[in-house]
PDB file of C-alpha atoms and ligand atoms in Angstrom:
ATOM      1  CA  MET N1179      11.165  15.841 -41.932  1.00 95.00           C
ATOM      2  CA  ARG N1180      14.306  16.855 -40.134  1.00 96.00           C
ATOM      3  CA  GLU N1181      16.206  13.896 -41.541  1.00 96.00           C
ATOM      4  CA  LEU N1182      14.857  14.638 -45.003  1.00 97.00           C
ATOM      5  CA  GLY N1183      16.181  18.158 -44.621  1.00 98.00           C
ATOM      6  CA  ARG N1184      19.598  16.823 -43.647  1.00 97.00           C
ATOM      7  CA  ARG N1185      19.684  14.636 -46.748  1.00 97.00           C
ATOM      8  CA  LEU N1186      18.401  17.358 -49.019  1.00 98.00           C
ATOM      9  CA  ALA N1187      21.241  19.578 -47.822  1.00 97.00           C
ATOM     10  CA  LYS N1188      23.679  17.268 -49.598  1.00 95.00           C
ATOM     11  CA  LEU N1189      22.137  18.225 -52.938  1.00 96.00           C
ATOM     12  CA  LEU N1190      22.137  21.954 -52.382  1.00 97.00           C
ATOM     13  CA  ARG N1191      24.676  24.553 -53.389  1.00 97.00           C
ATOM     14  CA  ALA N1192      24.923  28.302 -53.639  1.00 98.00           C
ATOM     15  CA  GLY N1193      22.308  29.724 -55.989  1.00 98.00           C
ATOM     16  CA  ASP N1194      19.630  27.188 -55.127  1.00 98.00           C
ATOM     17  CA  LEU N1195      16.096  28.270 -54.332  1.00 98.00           C
ATOM     18  CA  VAL N1196      13.888  25.864 -52.398  1.00 98.00           C
ATOM     19  CA  MET N1197      10.202  26.613 -51.958  1.00 98.00           C
ATOM     20  CA  LEU N1198       8.223  24.880 -49.216  1.00 97.00           C
ATOM     21  CA  SER N1199       4.459  24.670 -49.211  1.00 97.00           C
ATOM     22  CA  GLY N1200       2.007  22.955 -46.927  1.00 96.00           C
ATOM     23  CA  GLU N1201      -0.470  23.994 -44.289  1.00 93.00           C
ATOM     24  CA  LEU N1202       0.475  25.459 -40.920  1.00 91.00           C
ATOM     25  CA  GLY N1203       2.213  22.757 -38.911  1.00 92.00           C
ATOM     26  CA  ALA N1204       2.989  20.656 -41.974  1.00 94.00           C
ATOM     27  CA  GLY N1205       6.686  20.645 -41.138  1.00 95.00           C
ATOM     28  CA  LYS N1206       8.230  23.339 -43.344  1.00 97.00           C
ATOM     29  CA  THR N1207      10.282  24.844 -40.544  1.00 96.00           C
ATOM     30  CA  THR N1208      11.175  21.393 -39.210  1.00 97.00           C
ATOM     31  CA  LEU N1209      12.566  20.449 -42.614  1.00 97.00           C
ATOM     32  CA  THR N1210      14.470  23.741 -42.787  1.00 98.00           C
ATOM     33  CA  ARG N1211      15.998  22.972 -39.383  1.00 97.00           C
ATOM     34  CA  GLY N1212      17.390  19.735 -40.815  1.00 98.00           C
ATOM     35  CA  LEU N1213      18.628  21.631 -43.841  1.00 98.00           C
ATOM     36  CA  GLY N1214      20.508  24.016 -41.586  1.00 98.00           C
ATOM     37  CA  GLU N1215      22.078  21.078 -39.759  1.00 98.00           C
ATOM     38  CA  GLY N1216      23.013  19.405 -43.017  1.00 97.00           C
ATOM     39  CA  LEU N1217      24.529  22.570 -44.415  1.00 98.00           C
ATOM     40  CA  GLY N1218      26.389  23.176 -41.175  1.00 98.00           C
ATOM     41  CA  VAL N1219      25.185  26.695 -40.561  1.00 98.00           C
ATOM     42  CA  ARG N1220      25.157  28.771 -37.402  1.00 97.00           C
ATOM     43  CA  GLY N1221      22.095  29.414 -35.276  1.00 92.00           C
ATOM     44  CA  ALA N1222      18.893  27.510 -34.691  1.00 90.00           C
ATOM     45  CA  VAL N1223      16.302  27.563 -37.438  1.00 92.00           C
ATOM     46  CA  THR N1224      13.048  28.703 -35.863  1.00 90.00           C
ATOM     47  CA  SER N1225       9.654  30.037 -36.888  1.00 85.00           C
ATOM     48  CA  PRO N1226      10.231  33.744 -36.858  1.00 68.00           C
ATOM     49  CA  THR N1227       7.464  35.803 -35.276  1.00 65.00           C
ATOM     50  CA  PHE N1228       8.525  39.165 -36.602  1.00 66.00           C
ATOM     51  CA  VAL N1229      11.548  38.431 -38.678  1.00 71.00           C
ATOM     52  CA  ILE N1230      10.762  37.615 -42.309  1.00 86.00           C
ATOM     53  CA  ALA N1231      14.211  36.504 -43.409  1.00 90.00           C
ATOM     54  CA  ARG N1232      17.089  35.214 -41.349  1.00 93.00           C
ATOM     55  CA  VAL N1233      20.602  34.542 -42.572  1.00 94.00           C
ATOM     56  CA  HIS N1234      22.463  31.589 -41.070  1.00 97.00           C
ATOM     57  CA  PRO N1235      26.152  31.820 -41.990  1.00 97.00           C
ATOM     58  CA  SER N1236      28.085  28.650 -42.632  1.00 98.00           C
ATOM     59  CA  LEU N1237      30.272  27.331 -39.843  1.00 97.00           C
ATOM     60  CA  GLY N1238      32.570  25.952 -42.529  1.00 96.00           C
ATOM     61  CA  SER N1239      33.200  26.968 -46.093  1.00 96.00           C
ATOM     62  CA  GLY N1240      29.726  26.274 -47.469  1.00 96.00           C
ATOM     63  CA  PRO N1241      27.035  28.726 -48.487  1.00 98.00           C
ATOM     64  CA  PRO N1242      24.872  30.507 -45.910  1.00 98.00           C
ATOM     65  CA  LEU N1243      21.258  29.484 -45.480  1.00 98.00           C
ATOM     66  CA  VAL N1244      18.731  32.270 -45.957  1.00 96.00           C
ATOM     67  CA  HIS N1245      15.445  31.218 -44.358  1.00 96.00           C
ATOM     68  CA  VAL N1246      12.439  33.250 -45.445  1.00 94.00           C
ATOM     69  CA  ASP N1247       8.937  33.033 -43.993  1.00 91.00           C
ATOM     70  CA  ALA N1248       6.864  34.981 -46.491  1.00 89.00           C
ATOM     71  CA  TYR N1249       3.557  34.411 -44.684  1.00 86.00           C
ATOM     72  CA  ARG N1250       3.182  38.062 -43.774  1.00 81.00           C
ATOM     73  CA  LEU N1251       4.149  39.348 -47.176  1.00 78.00           C
ATOM     74  CA  SER N1252       1.032  39.813 -49.240  1.00 72.00           C
ATOM     75  CA  GLY N1253       2.407  41.225 -52.461  1.00 65.00           C
ATOM     76  CA  GLY N1254       4.648  39.755 -55.093  1.00 59.00           C
ATOM     77  CA  LEU N1255       8.330  40.164 -55.702  1.00 60.00           C
ATOM     78  CA  ASP N1256       7.976  43.922 -55.131  1.00 67.00           C
ATOM     79  CA  ASP N1257       7.275  43.346 -51.453  1.00 69.00           C
ATOM     80  CA  MET N1258      10.242  41.027 -51.353  1.00 72.00           C
ATOM     81  CA  GLU N1259      12.592  43.579 -52.858  1.00 75.00           C
ATOM     82  CA  ASP N1260      13.709  44.997 -49.534  1.00 78.00           C
ATOM     83  CA  LEU N1261      15.041  41.585 -48.599  1.00 83.00           C
ATOM     84  CA  ASP N1262      17.527  41.727 -51.483  1.00 89.00           C
ATOM     85  CA  LEU N1263      17.091  38.019 -52.108  1.00 91.00           C
ATOM     86  CA  ASP N1264      18.228  38.516 -55.691  1.00 91.00           C
ATOM     87  CA  VAL N1265      21.506  39.886 -54.362  1.00 92.00           C
ATOM     88  CA  SER N1266      22.099  37.065 -51.886  1.00 94.00           C
ATOM     89  CA  LEU N1267      20.900  34.153 -54.032  1.00 95.00           C
ATOM     90  CA  PRO N1268      24.070  33.577 -56.108  1.00 96.00           C
ATOM     91  CA  ASP N1269      26.073  32.986 -52.914  1.00 97.00           C
ATOM     92  CA  SER N1270      23.388  31.394 -50.755  1.00 98.00           C
ATOM     93  CA  VAL N1271      20.878  28.624 -50.409  1.00 98.00           C
ATOM     94  CA  ILE N1272      17.491  30.307 -50.036  1.00 97.00           C
ATOM     95  CA  VAL N1273      14.570  28.431 -48.491  1.00 97.00           C
ATOM     96  CA  VAL N1274      11.185  30.104 -48.589  1.00 95.00           C
ATOM     97  CA  GLU N1275       8.059  29.120 -46.684  1.00 94.00           C
ATOM     98  CA  TRP N1276       4.779  30.476 -48.091  1.00 91.00           C
ATOM     99  CA  GLY N1277       6.562  31.800 -51.159  1.00 91.00           C
ATOM    100  CA  GLU N1278       4.080  30.806 -53.867  1.00 90.00           C
ATOM    101  CA  GLY N1279       3.373  33.652 -56.224  1.00 88.00           C
ATOM    102  CA  LYS N1280       6.023  35.751 -54.536  1.00 88.00           C
ATOM    103  CA  VAL N1281       9.526  34.490 -55.255  1.00 90.00           C
ATOM    104  CA  GLU N1282       9.344  32.472 -58.481  1.00 91.00           C
ATOM    105  CA  GLU N1283      10.776  35.351 -60.491  1.00 90.00           C
ATOM    106  CA  LEU N1284      14.033  35.241 -58.547  1.00 92.00           C
ATOM    107  CA  THR N1285      15.432  32.509 -60.763  1.00 94.00           C
ATOM    108  CA  ASP N1286      14.555  30.095 -63.579  1.00 96.00           C
ATOM    109  CA  ASP N1287      15.419  27.100 -61.417  1.00 97.00           C
ATOM    110  CA  ARG N1288      13.808  26.067 -58.189  1.00 97.00           C
ATOM    111  CA  LEU N1289      13.014  23.010 -56.139  1.00 98.00           C
ATOM    112  CA  GLN N1290       9.468  22.918 -54.841  1.00 98.00           C
ATOM    113  CA  LEU N1291       8.471  20.708 -51.930  1.00 98.00           C
ATOM    114  CA  ARG N1292       4.835  20.219 -51.109  1.00 98.00           C
ATOM    115  CA  ILE N1293       4.221  18.683 -47.712  1.00 97.00           C
ATOM    116  CA  ASP N1294       0.926  16.951 -47.027  1.00 94.00           C
ATOM    117  CA  ARG N1295      -0.250  15.434 -43.812  1.00 89.00           C
ATOM    118  CA  ALA N1296      -1.496  11.885 -44.192  1.00 79.00           C
ATOM    119  CA  VAL N1297      -5.251  11.649 -43.975  1.00 77.00           C
ATOM    120  CA  GLY N1298      -6.653   9.580 -41.132  1.00 72.00           C
ATOM    121  CA  ASP N1299      -6.565   9.869 -37.354  1.00 64.00           C
ATOM    122  CA  THR N1300      -4.021   7.119 -36.724  1.00 65.00           C
ATOM    123  CA  ALA N1301      -1.328   8.475 -38.964  1.00 60.00           C
ATOM    124  CA  ASP N1302      -1.214  12.181 -38.188  1.00 68.00           C
ATOM    125  CA  GLU N1303       2.557  12.177 -37.750  1.00 85.00           C
ATOM    126  CA  VAL N1304       3.069  10.900 -41.299  1.00 90.00           C
ATOM    127  CA  ARG N1305       3.951  13.387 -44.007  1.00 93.00           C
ATOM    128  CA  HIS N1306       3.922  12.994 -47.748  1.00 94.00           C
ATOM    129  CA  VAL N1307       6.418  15.152 -49.589  1.00 95.00           C
ATOM    130  CA  THR N1308       6.183  15.851 -53.308  1.00 96.00           C
ATOM    131  CA  LEU N1309       9.276  17.280 -54.932  1.00 96.00           C
ATOM    132  CA  THR N1310       9.101  19.188 -58.182  1.00 96.00           C
ATOM    133  CA  GLY N1311      12.262  20.424 -59.820  1.00 96.00           C
ATOM    134  CA  VAL N1312      11.858  23.392 -62.136  1.00 97.00           C
ATOM    135  CA  GLY N1313      14.560  24.333 -64.637  1.00 97.00           C
ATOM    136  CA  THR N1314      17.754  22.746 -65.907  1.00 97.00           C
ATOM    137  CA  ARG N1315      19.418  22.817 -62.484  1.00 97.00           C
ATOM    138  CA  TRP N1316      17.087  20.057 -61.304  1.00 96.00           C
ATOM    139  CA  ALA N1317      16.666  18.139 -64.558  1.00 94.00           C
ATOM    140  CA  GLU N1318      19.594  15.839 -63.834  1.00 87.00           C
ATOM    141  CA  ALA N1319      19.856  16.104 -60.063  1.00 91.00           C
ATOM    142  CA  ASP N1320      20.292  12.749 -58.332  1.00 90.00           C
ATOM    143  CA  MET N1321      17.434  12.590 -55.871  1.00 90.00           C
ATOM    144  CA  SER N1322      18.377   9.096 -54.674  1.00 90.00           C
ATOM    145  CA  VAL N1323      20.250  10.540 -51.671  1.00 88.00           C
ATOM    146  CA  LEU N1324      16.859  11.532 -50.295  1.00 91.00           C
ATOM    147  CA  ALA N1325      15.872   7.899 -49.955  1.00 86.00           C
ATOM    148  CA  GLY N1326      18.680   7.426 -47.436  1.00 71.00           C
TER     149      GLY N1326
HETATM  150  N1  ADP B2404       6.448  13.878 -39.359  1.00 62.24           N
HETATM  151  C1  ADP B2404       6.511  15.147 -38.933  1.00 62.24           C
HETATM  152  N2  ADP B2404       7.173  16.062 -39.657  1.00 62.24           N
HETATM  153  C2  ADP B2404       7.229  17.334 -39.247  1.00 62.24           C
HETATM  154  N3  ADP B2404       6.656  17.830 -38.152  1.00 62.24           N
HETATM  155  C3  ADP B2404       5.997  16.959 -37.390  1.00 62.24           C
HETATM  156  C4  ADP B2404       5.885  15.599 -37.749  1.00 62.24           C
HETATM  157  N4  ADP B2404       5.150  15.006 -36.778  1.00 62.24           N
HETATM  158  C5  ADP B2404       4.838  15.936 -35.909  1.00 62.24           C
HETATM  159  N5  ADP B2404       5.340  17.116 -36.257  1.00 62.24           N
HETATM  160  C6  ADP B2404       5.166  18.372 -35.516  1.00 62.24           C
HETATM  161  O1  ADP B2404       4.447  19.269 -36.344  1.00 62.24           O
HETATM  162  C7  ADP B2404       4.930  20.574 -36.152  1.00 62.24           C
HETATM  163  C8  ADP B2404       5.444  21.128 -37.483  1.00 62.24           C
HETATM  164  O2  ADP B2404       5.713  22.483 -37.300  1.00 62.24           O
HETATM  165  P1  ADP B2404       6.551  23.368 -38.306  1.00 62.24           P
HETATM  166  O3  ADP B2404       7.729  22.611 -38.801  1.00 62.24           O
HETATM  167  O4  ADP B2404       6.803  24.671 -37.621  1.00 62.24           O
HETATM  168  O5  ADP B2404       5.508  23.531 -39.496  1.00 62.24           O
HETATM  169  P2  ADP B2404       5.322  24.704 -40.548  1.00 62.24           P
HETATM  170  O6  ADP B2404       6.602  25.466 -40.622  1.00 62.24           O
HETATM  171  O7  ADP B2404       4.979  23.981 -41.815  1.00 62.24           O
HETATM  172  O8  ADP B2404       4.178  25.534 -40.053  1.00 62.24           O
HETATM  173  C9  ADP B2404       6.018  20.522 -35.107  1.00 62.24           C
HETATM  174  O9  ADP B2404       5.466  20.832 -33.852  1.00 62.24           O
HETATM  175  C10 ADP B2404       6.472  19.080 -35.168  1.00 62.24           C
HETATM  176  O10 ADP B2404       6.984  18.634 -33.950  1.00 62.24           O
HETATM  177 MG1   MG B2405       7.012  27.521 -40.487  1.00 62.24          MG
END
C-alpha cells in the first residue's frame, strides 16, 4: 500500500482530491504515508488522534499534502467548512479518509480508492484496491504507472 501510494503520487497535482475508503486497518493511512513520500512532503503521515486535518508542506516545489481523517466528523460539508478545504484545494493535494458523503461537493473531480482486505485466513496481508475516477480530470489519466 505504501508503494502504491508512492506511485500514485506521480499522477497527482495541485487541485486533486483523493478519497480513501475501507474498514479500520485497511491501509488508508499507510497508502497516504507513501503518497507523502512520493510527493516529497515534510513530516510523517500518521493516524491523527485529535487532529482532523494536517498539512504537510512540500520539501521541494510541489504542492502540499493535506491529510484529512474525517472519521470524527459526522455532518456533511458544513462540518468541514472550518477546515477551509475549498480554500486550500486549488494549491494542494487533498487526501481524505472516511470522507464519503462529506467532501464530494468540494470539486467535480475526484479519485476514489476503495481498499478491501482479501477474504481468507492465509491472505490477510493482501489488499484489493479499486480505483474510480470521477470527472474529466480522471477521464484520460494514465493509470499504468500504478502497475509499476
Ligand atoms: N498489505 C497491507 N497494506 C496496508 N496495511 C497493511 C498491509 N498488511 C498489513 N498491514 C497493516 O495494517 C495496518 C493498516 O493500518 P492503517 O494504514 O492505519 O489503516 P487505516 O488508515 O485504513 O485504518 C497497519 O498496521 C499495517 O502495518
Ligand atoms: Mg487511518
